[in-house]
XYZ file of N, CA, C and O in Angstrom:
676
model
N 85.308 97.874 127.430
C 84.897 97.677 125.872
C 85.221 96.197 125.846
O 86.297 95.658 126.547
N 84.375 95.133 125.118
C 84.603 93.870 124.808
C 84.885 93.403 123.549
O 84.317 94.388 122.573
N 85.864 92.910 123.255
C 86.197 91.961 122.196
C 85.248 90.816 121.672
O 85.728 89.750 122.332
N 84.537 90.655 120.458
C 83.803 89.925 120.012
C 84.726 88.833 119.432
O 85.560 89.501 118.672
N 84.688 87.545 119.663
C 85.488 86.224 118.837
C 84.733 86.380 117.512
O 83.533 86.285 117.051
N 85.355 86.394 116.684
C 85.026 86.309 114.971
C 84.290 85.144 114.704
O 84.884 83.910 115.231
N 83.605 85.254 113.974
C 82.670 83.803 113.404
C 83.815 82.880 112.787
O 84.969 83.764 111.905
N 83.942 81.327 113.029
C 85.062 80.806 111.837
C 85.327 81.253 110.693
O 86.256 81.468 109.903
N 83.918 81.804 109.848
C 83.964 81.985 108.650
C 84.791 83.238 108.394
O 85.335 83.525 107.091
N 84.996 84.644 109.134
C 85.630 85.490 108.621
C 86.890 85.293 109.710
O 87.711 86.254 109.348
N 87.284 84.340 110.098
C 88.664 84.063 110.611
C 89.721 84.532 109.174
O 89.476 83.910 108.054
N 90.872 84.838 109.449
C 91.965 84.908 108.209
C 92.060 83.917 107.421
O 92.300 83.881 106.471
N 92.566 82.737 108.341
C 92.525 81.378 107.635
C 91.558 81.349 106.545
O 91.788 80.495 105.511
N 90.154 81.378 107.031
C 89.194 81.094 106.049
C 88.837 81.609 105.362
O 88.831 81.405 104.012
N 89.272 83.447 105.427
C 89.213 83.843 103.982
C 90.169 83.867 103.340
O 89.981 83.678 102.057
N 91.467 83.646 103.682
C 92.414 83.231 102.914
C 91.999 82.196 101.744
O 92.431 82.298 100.997
N 91.610 80.977 102.582
C 91.561 79.766 101.539
C 90.321 80.610 100.826
O 90.051 79.955 99.386
N 89.219 81.148 100.782
C 88.040 81.628 99.650
C 89.030 82.228 98.725
O 88.778 82.229 97.872
N 89.871 83.465 99.136
C 90.865 83.946 98.358
C 91.408 82.951 97.221
O 91.227 83.573 95.925
N 92.209 82.432 97.867
C 92.731 81.042 96.856
C 92.118 80.381 96.323
O 92.586 80.158 94.789
N 90.828 80.168 96.692
C 89.731 79.357 95.920
C 89.237 80.146 94.451
O 89.584 79.898 93.482
N 88.868 81.523 94.913
C 88.620 82.531 93.635
C 89.794 82.490 92.917
O 89.249 82.608 91.643
N 90.911 82.848 93.057
C 91.930 83.017 92.330
C 91.996 81.638 91.273
O 92.404 81.977 90.296
N 92.263 80.617 91.937
C 92.341 79.183 91.522
C 91.396 79.064 89.908
O 91.628 78.250 89.195
N 90.255 79.419 90.451
C 88.813 79.241 89.381
C 89.318 80.284 88.359
O 88.354 79.975 86.945
N 89.826 81.150 88.340
C 90.226 81.938 87.145
C 91.394 81.299 85.978
O 91.908 80.487 86.690
N 91.054 81.473 84.945
C 91.416 80.920 83.778
C 93.073 81.294 83.860
O 93.321 82.638 83.970
N 93.753 80.392 83.846
C 95.399 80.476 83.556
C 95.629 80.574 82.246
O 95.151 80.491 81.296
N 96.578 81.827 82.289
C 96.917 82.348 80.822
C 98.294 83.169 80.490
O 98.715 83.324 81.234
N 98.346 83.658 79.657
C 99.557 84.202 79.237
C 99.967 85.603 80.166
O 98.346 86.042 80.695
N 100.552 86.003 80.118
C 100.963 87.508 80.798
C 99.684 88.191 80.342
O 98.956 88.753 79.457
N 99.451 89.307 82.066
C 98.268 90.431 81.933
C 98.928 91.875 82.302
O 100.094 91.362 82.846
N 98.371 92.938 81.943
C 98.649 93.925 82.315
C 97.499 94.182 82.868
O 96.082 94.367 82.418
N 97.538 94.816 84.176
C 96.323 95.106 85.073
C 96.469 96.431 85.400
O 97.350 96.901 85.853
N 95.608 97.003 85.429
C 95.198 98.458 85.903
C 94.089 98.776 86.973
O 93.336 97.895 86.993
N 94.583 99.409 88.138
C 93.857 99.306 89.234
C 93.680 100.941 89.583
O 94.515 101.328 89.298
N 92.578 101.202 90.264
C 92.327 102.743 90.805
C 91.303 102.537 92.068
O 90.392 101.677 91.980
N 91.898 103.926 92.718
C 90.602 103.808 93.849
C 90.302 105.362 93.984
O 91.003 105.960 93.251
N 89.044 105.670 94.529
C 88.697 107.015 94.551
C 87.920 107.364 95.533
O 87.345 106.774 96.081
N 88.051 108.496 95.867
C 87.537 109.293 97.335
C 86.472 110.415 96.502
O 87.635 111.450 96.220
N 85.367 110.701 96.914
C 84.814 111.840 96.217
C 83.673 112.426 97.530
O 83.542 111.726 98.486
N 83.109 113.538 96.904
C 81.998 114.227 98.305
C 82.985 114.283 99.374
O 82.342 113.932 100.241
N 84.130 114.812 99.375
C 84.742 115.607 100.950
C 84.756 114.200 101.591
O 84.734 114.135 102.895
N 85.047 112.889 100.720
C 85.861 112.019 101.660
C 84.565 111.173 101.971
O 84.649 110.171 103.076
N 83.111 111.639 101.586
C 81.743 110.777 102.192
C 81.762 109.263 101.099
O 81.003 108.297 101.750
N 82.394 109.061 100.065
C 81.986 107.787 99.176
C 83.679 107.626 98.421
O 84.372 108.268 98.108
N 83.878 106.254 98.573
C 84.884 105.641 98.052
C 84.618 104.448 97.326
O 83.587 103.653 97.566
N 85.147 104.442 96.012
C 85.221 102.892 95.199
C 86.316 102.483 94.782
O 87.505 103.060 94.909
N 86.120 101.718 94.282
C 87.688 101.006 93.585
C 87.293 100.256 92.198
O 86.404 99.883 91.830
N 88.028 99.944 91.013
C 87.942 99.035 90.028
C 89.233 99.097 89.834
O 90.306 99.095 90.132
N 89.218 97.778 89.225
C 90.484 96.882 88.268
C 90.219 96.364 86.764
O 89.082 96.253 86.731
N 90.947 96.290 86.076
C 90.902 95.690 84.607
C 92.160 94.998 84.117
O 93.076 95.551 84.326
N 91.708 93.885 83.394
C 93.408 93.602 82.547
C 93.185 93.238 81.438
O 91.785 92.844 80.874
N 94.012 93.287 80.840
C 94.293 92.810 79.244
C 95.380 92.007 79.176
O 96.533 91.621 79.802
N 95.435 91.203 78.175
C 96.503 90.144 77.722
C 97.870 91.200 77.295
O 97.154 92.186 76.417
N 98.836 90.840 77.615
C 99.832 91.436 76.890
C 100.188 91.540 75.611
O 100.495 92.270 74.902
N 99.404 90.852 74.994
C 99.201 90.707 73.412
C 98.360 91.765 72.775
O 98.488 92.439 71.401
N 97.115 92.271 73.627
C 96.289 93.032 72.964
C 97.167 94.754 73.347
O 96.327 95.100 74.258
N 97.638 94.738 72.462
C 98.294 96.105 72.676
C 97.504 97.537 72.341
O 97.800 98.880 72.868
N 96.339 97.831 71.854
C 95.123 98.303 71.676
C 94.327 98.229 72.887
O 93.559 99.229 72.799
N 94.505 97.311 73.875
C 93.669 97.192 74.864
C 92.141 97.220 74.904
O 91.126 98.152 75.221
N 91.818 96.578 73.848
C 90.435 96.425 73.259
C 89.441 95.305 73.789
O 88.414 95.332 73.852
N 90.427 94.088 74.340
C 89.596 93.064 75.192
C 89.896 92.583 76.274
O 90.708 92.212 76.616
N 88.967 93.401 77.372
C 88.965 92.790 78.371
C 89.783 91.237 78.865
O 88.416 90.625 78.807
N 90.413 91.129 79.611
C 90.434 89.727 80.311
C 89.515 89.429 81.702
O 88.658 88.433 82.075
N 89.922 90.651 82.412
C 89.136 90.321 83.764
C 88.563 91.804 84.363
O 89.433 92.874 83.704
N 87.874 92.060 85.275
C 87.491 93.446 85.786
C 86.669 93.404 86.951
O 86.249 92.091 87.348
N 86.705 94.216 87.631
C 85.538 94.033 88.780
C 85.527 95.761 89.709
O 86.458 96.543 88.884
N 84.962 96.628 89.801
C 84.736 97.348 90.634
C 83.472 97.071 91.593
O 82.536 96.609 91.574
N 83.431 98.284 92.607
C 82.850 98.173 93.842
C 82.923 99.419 94.841
O 84.256 99.902 94.620
N 81.749 99.706 95.527
C 81.987 100.697 96.292
C 82.392 100.069 97.582
O 82.140 98.763 98.004
N 83.241 100.974 98.305
C 83.952 100.852 99.449
C 83.002 100.578 100.832
O 82.009 101.690 100.672
N 83.017 99.476 101.185
C 82.165 99.299 102.485
C 82.905 99.887 103.663
O 84.417 100.045 103.950
N 82.619 100.192 104.983
C 83.144 101.094 105.888
C 83.321 102.324 106.020
O 82.975 103.080 105.054
N 84.694 102.607 106.260
C 85.520 103.764 106.300
C 86.028 104.114 105.183
O 86.219 103.507 104.160
N 85.498 105.418 104.173
C 85.468 105.880 103.265
C 86.948 106.527 102.823
O 87.567 107.693 103.606
N 88.005 105.780 102.336
C 89.466 106.415 102.550
C 90.249 106.062 101.222
O 90.035 104.863 100.642
N 91.437 106.859 100.432
C 91.365 106.919 99.090
C 92.010 105.772 99.415
O 92.284 104.579 98.424
N 93.001 105.545 100.166
C 94.313 104.602 100.389
C 93.711 103.121 100.650
O 93.592 102.040 99.649
N 92.440 103.031 100.988
C 91.607 101.740 101.259
C 91.177 101.176 100.212
O 91.056 100.095 99.710
N 90.549 101.991 99.298
C 90.001 101.972 98.249
C 90.731 101.528 96.960
O 90.671 100.585 96.449
N 92.237 102.237 97.112
C 93.258 101.461 95.966
C 93.787 100.397 96.347
O 94.224 99.491 95.528
N 93.733 99.912 97.973
C 94.222 98.986 98.543
C 93.431 97.360 97.819
O 93.703 96.431 97.565
N 92.057 97.862 98.036
C 91.099 97.076 97.915
C 91.075 96.496 96.453
O 90.471 95.598 95.632
N 91.162 97.403 95.519
C 91.226 97.247 93.670
C 92.737 96.362 93.827
O 92.436 95.277 93.044
N 93.654 96.408 94.673
C 95.015 95.584 94.235
C 94.277 94.043 94.703
O 94.921 93.265 94.196
N 93.658 94.169 95.530
C 93.184 92.744 96.081
C 92.028 92.318 95.370
O 92.382 91.001 94.699
N 91.204 92.898 94.739
C 90.150 92.500 93.960
C 91.287 91.557 92.480
O 90.318 90.814 91.843
N 91.906 92.497 92.130
C 92.992 92.019 91.349
C 93.432 90.805 91.048
O 93.806 90.049 90.415
N 94.320 90.882 92.542
C 94.608 89.491 92.643
C 94.124 88.190 92.569
O 93.935 87.336 92.338
N 92.872 88.218 93.209
C 91.675 87.290 93.505
C 91.326 86.951 92.050
O 90.841 85.925 91.734
N 91.670 88.065 91.338
C 91.035 87.885 90.132
C 91.522 87.237 88.605
O 91.390 87.386 87.611
N 92.817 86.896 89.118
C 93.737 86.391 88.268
C 94.269 85.243 89.073
O 94.703 85.232 89.966
N 94.800 84.102 87.960
C 94.947 82.920 88.287
C 96.387 82.884 88.700
O 97.389 83.989 88.385
N 96.676 82.300 89.785
C 98.258 82.680 90.849
C 99.249 81.984 89.726
O 100.485 82.546 89.857
N 99.135 81.465 88.794
C 100.533 81.048 87.775
C 100.469 82.121 86.656
O 101.306 81.914 85.739
N 99.340 82.870 86.400
C 99.359 83.769 85.270
C 100.208 85.209 85.897
O 100.154 85.822 86.416
N 101.595 85.382 84.804
C 102.100 86.771 84.994
C 101.626 87.732 84.639
O 100.877 87.856 84.089
N 101.807 88.548 85.730
C 101.090 89.937 85.639
C 101.801 91.455 85.912
O 102.898 91.150 86.741
N 101.742 92.272 85.312
C 102.308 93.780 85.600
C 100.966 94.285 86.210
O 99.965 94.727 85.500
N 100.925 94.917 87.344
C 100.170 95.784 87.901
C 100.665 97.068 88.158
O 101.429 97.393 88.286
N 99.665 98.127 87.779
C 100.001 99.504 87.414
C 99.026 100.310 88.315
O 97.313 100.374 88.053
N 99.680 101.406 88.973
C 99.275 101.572 90.125
C 99.470 102.916 90.288
O 100.510 103.495 90.381
N 98.534 104.227 90.250
C 98.965 105.573 90.637
C 99.099 106.021 91.801
O 99.498 107.110 92.444
N 98.791 105.105 92.915
C 98.929 105.777 94.587
C 100.239 105.168 94.919
O 100.563 103.631 95.383
N 101.202 105.880 95.196
C 102.742 106.001 95.767
C 102.582 104.559 96.828
O 103.338 104.064 97.348
N 101.419 105.165 97.733
C 101.584 104.752 99.214
C 101.383 103.017 98.927
O 101.769 102.196 99.621
N 100.354 102.818 98.092
C 99.969 101.199 97.652
C 101.142 100.695 97.363
O 101.528 99.576 97.356
N 101.765 101.142 96.352
C 102.904 100.746 95.674
C 104.034 100.431 96.631
O 104.462 99.218 96.679
N 104.331 101.407 97.465
C 105.517 101.285 98.957
C 105.264 99.923 99.521
O 106.162 99.359 99.813
N 103.886 100.011 99.952
C 103.202 98.950 101.029
C 103.219 97.639 100.332
O 103.704 96.896 100.862
N 103.145 97.432 98.843
C 103.387 96.418 98.129
C 104.769 95.831 98.314
O 104.714 94.553 98.398
N 105.613 96.733 98.417
C 107.264 96.326 98.514
C 107.407 95.894 99.724
O 108.862 95.322 99.685
N 106.702 95.897 100.712
C 107.361 95.691 102.188
C 106.411 94.301 102.358
O 105.527 93.958 102.489
N 107.448 93.290 102.879
C 106.699 91.902 103.582
C 106.623 91.939 105.093
O 107.887 91.688 105.898
N 105.537 91.784 105.309
C 105.460 91.933 107.028
C 104.741 90.716 107.267
O 104.236 91.150 108.172
N 104.461 89.701 106.546
C 103.757 88.602 107.177
C 104.323 88.172 108.407
O 103.643 87.468 109.467
N 105.512 88.108 108.678
C 106.256 87.908 109.979
C 106.662 88.847 111.026
O 107.170 88.757 111.803
N 105.797 89.838 110.688
C 105.876 91.057 111.740
C 104.827 91.973 111.986
O 104.620 93.079 111.494
N 104.184 91.088 112.685
C 102.924 91.809 112.756
C 102.838 93.053 113.576
O 101.686 94.043 113.135
N 103.854 93.468 114.354
C 104.170 94.815 115.203
C 103.994 96.106 113.929
O 103.480 97.024 114.262
N 104.549 95.300 112.797
C 104.441 96.742 111.751
C 103.418 96.680 111.017
O 103.007 97.710 110.298
N 102.667 95.746 110.943
C 101.209 96.014 110.213
C 100.053 96.778 110.996
O 98.953 97.190 110.469
N 100.272 96.343 112.549
C 98.672 97.094 113.034
C 98.962 98.598 113.190
O 97.488 98.810 112.903
N 99.668 99.513 112.241
C 99.261 100.920 111.978
C 98.868 101.234 110.702
O 98.549 102.024 110.443
N 99.078 99.976 109.911
C 98.943 100.111 108.512
C 97.183 99.829 108.385
O 96.144 98.977 108.645
N 96.687 101.216 107.567
C 95.278 101.303 107.024
C 94.845 100.127 106.582
O 96.005 99.695 105.647
N 93.692 99.638 106.436
C 93.540 98.483 105.694
C 93.819 96.989 106.113
O 94.281 96.317 105.222
N 94.674 96.931 107.368
C 95.490 95.863 107.510
C 94.943 94.303 107.361
O 95.810 93.488 107.034
N 93.597 94.218 107.340
C 93.212 93.034 107.234
C 93.117 92.784 105.304
O 93.326 91.550 105.009
N 92.950 93.707 104.623
C 93.257 93.431 103.310
C 94.534 93.202 102.905
O 95.130 92.608 102.084
N 95.403 93.602 103.688
C 96.815 93.602 103.601
C 97.281 92.209 103.584
O 98.431 92.058 103.176
N 96.717 91.997 105.049
C 97.048 90.508 105.350
C 96.964 89.371 104.086
O 97.469 88.846 103.900
N 95.857 89.675 103.446
C 95.597 88.928 102.454
C 96.170 89.256 101.277
O 96.279 88.258 100.687
N 96.445 90.454 101.004
C 97.588 90.725 100.113
C 98.924 90.272 99.903
O 99.015 89.642 99.052
N 99.159 90.166 101.048
C 100.620 89.687 101.503
C 100.358 88.017 101.163
O 101.520 87.051 100.798
N 99.595 87.429 101.841
C 99.461 86.092 101.831
C 99.214 85.340 100.172
O 99.598 84.437 99.508
N 98.478 86.201 99.377
C 98.200 85.821 97.847
C 99.574 86.233 97.470
O 99.991 85.450 96.365
N 99.959 87.384 97.523
C 101.486 87.652 96.594
C 102.659 86.215 96.935
O 103.054 86.040 96.163
N 102.669 85.713 98.263
C 103.519 84.962 98.548
C 102.850 83.435 97.757
O 103.798 82.792 97.904
N 101.843 83.201 97.762
C 101.289 82.157 97.182
C 101.413 82.131 95.489
O 101.230 81.312 95.050
N 101.348 83.226 94.843
C 101.155 83.366 93.427
C 102.567 82.921 93.149
O 103.642 83.346 93.573
N 102.414 81.843 91.764
C 103.571 81.419 91.388
C 103.711 82.304 90.376
O 105.318 82.022 89.541
N 102.950 82.887 89.530
C 103.635 83.712 88.262
C 104.535 84.675 88.577
O 103.540 85.442 89.607
N 105.181 85.469 88.001
C 105.394 86.866 88.346
C 104.778 87.559 88.435
O 103.898 88.260 87.759
N 105.224 88.517 89.549
C 104.189 89.629 89.631
C 104.892 90.903 90.007
O 105.442 91.282 91.086
N 104.637 91.942 89.064
C 105.696 93.069 89.395
C 104.467 94.341 89.368
O 103.409 94.539 88.779
N 104.616 95.150 90.384
C 103.680 96.319 90.586
C 104.771 97.734 89.834
O 105.759 97.541 90.601
N 103.718 98.688 89.325
C 104.647 99.582 88.718
C 103.634 100.816 89.208
O 102.819 100.916 89.024
N 104.257 101.903 89.663
C 104.003 103.062 89.997
C 104.138 104.058 88.663
O 104.913 104.196 87.992
N 102.850 104.541 88.789
C 102.404 105.415 87.231
C 101.494 106.867 87.602
O 101.134 106.954 88.626
N 101.716 107.657 86.882
C 101.446 108.806 87.282
C 99.914 109.383 87.246
O 99.222 108.138 85.846
N 99.421 109.953 88.132
C 97.641 110.074 87.874
C 97.197 111.474 87.329
O 97.810 112.215 87.446
N 96.242 111.289 87.028
C 95.360 112.552 86.626
C 96.209 113.637 85.272
O 96.600 114.490 85.938
N 97.135 112.571 84.282
C 97.648 113.134 83.486
C 96.932 113.795 82.424
O 96.337 112.537 82.068
N 96.566 115.065 82.185
C 95.802 115.283 80.831
C 94.821 115.780 81.425
O 94.594 116.370 82.343
N 94.274 116.383 80.254
C 92.622 116.942 80.665
C 91.656 116.292 81.439
O 91.728 115.350 81.823
N 90.753 117.204 82.053
C 89.986 116.379 83.015
C 90.456 116.024 84.465
O 89.069 115.879 84.942
N 91.424 115.937 84.753
C 91.618 115.384 85.862
C 91.948 116.551 87.105
O 92.168 117.298 86.295
N 92.062 116.129 88.068
C 91.877 117.022 89.062
C 93.485 117.804 89.084
O 93.731 118.599 89.902
N 94.541 117.329 88.936
C 95.960 117.062 88.705
C 96.445 117.383 87.597
O 96.304 116.982 86.545
N 97.292 118.360 86.913
C 97.958 118.155 85.884
C 99.373 117.460 85.980
O 99.723 117.266 86.804
N 99.606 117.165 84.802
C 100.456 115.759 84.896
C 101.692 117.289 84.919
O 102.300 118.188 84.962
N 103.005 116.515 85.508
C 104.377 117.073 85.778
C 105.151 117.143 84.453
O 105.154 116.233 83.753
N 105.955 117.709 84.453
C 106.952 118.535 83.296
C 107.339 116.898 83.290
O 107.883 116.363 84.138
N 107.596 116.195 82.279
C 108.634 114.870 82.286
C 107.466 113.554 82.099
O 107.717 112.719 82.142
N 106.326 113.970 82.611
C 105.772 112.784 83.172
C 104.919 112.076 81.487
O 105.029 112.824 80.544
N 104.269 110.566 81.597
C 104.075 109.970 80.529
C 102.400 110.574 79.978
O 101.792 110.934 81.346
N 102.205 111.198 78.750
C 101.077 111.452 78.491
C 100.577 110.842 77.234
O 101.153 110.297 76.559
């Protein structure tokens, strides 16, 4: 097996520079509430992600500030879809803008809480480690307060899971 050298445009430092440039191009503003989600359908053959943000002052969630969605490329897996939703939200928000991010995937919330930038041996087994390298760098680079919150998923009608007693509905 041969390992091919990445083209310079695909090296982490170049990708990170593009990520930072994209985030800096966003309008700086008041605090945001950001909602992310990922999903895997058709017995694991299709995955996608999305995110949307609203100004904290928009209590009715009527006016979107930012949004994005895409089908996952490559491996189709829910954790990766959730991860890419978080990455896209960070790239889509100015680094000085305070944000509260609401995620329904406990593994993504847990991974967010770990700082593995100086421990590559801990990152090597993480699914989506390239995306998590980027997330960790964006997280460290942000100057606005960034808080991730775990929320219940599929609460109420229509979802695959029923809400647990005492869950937010």
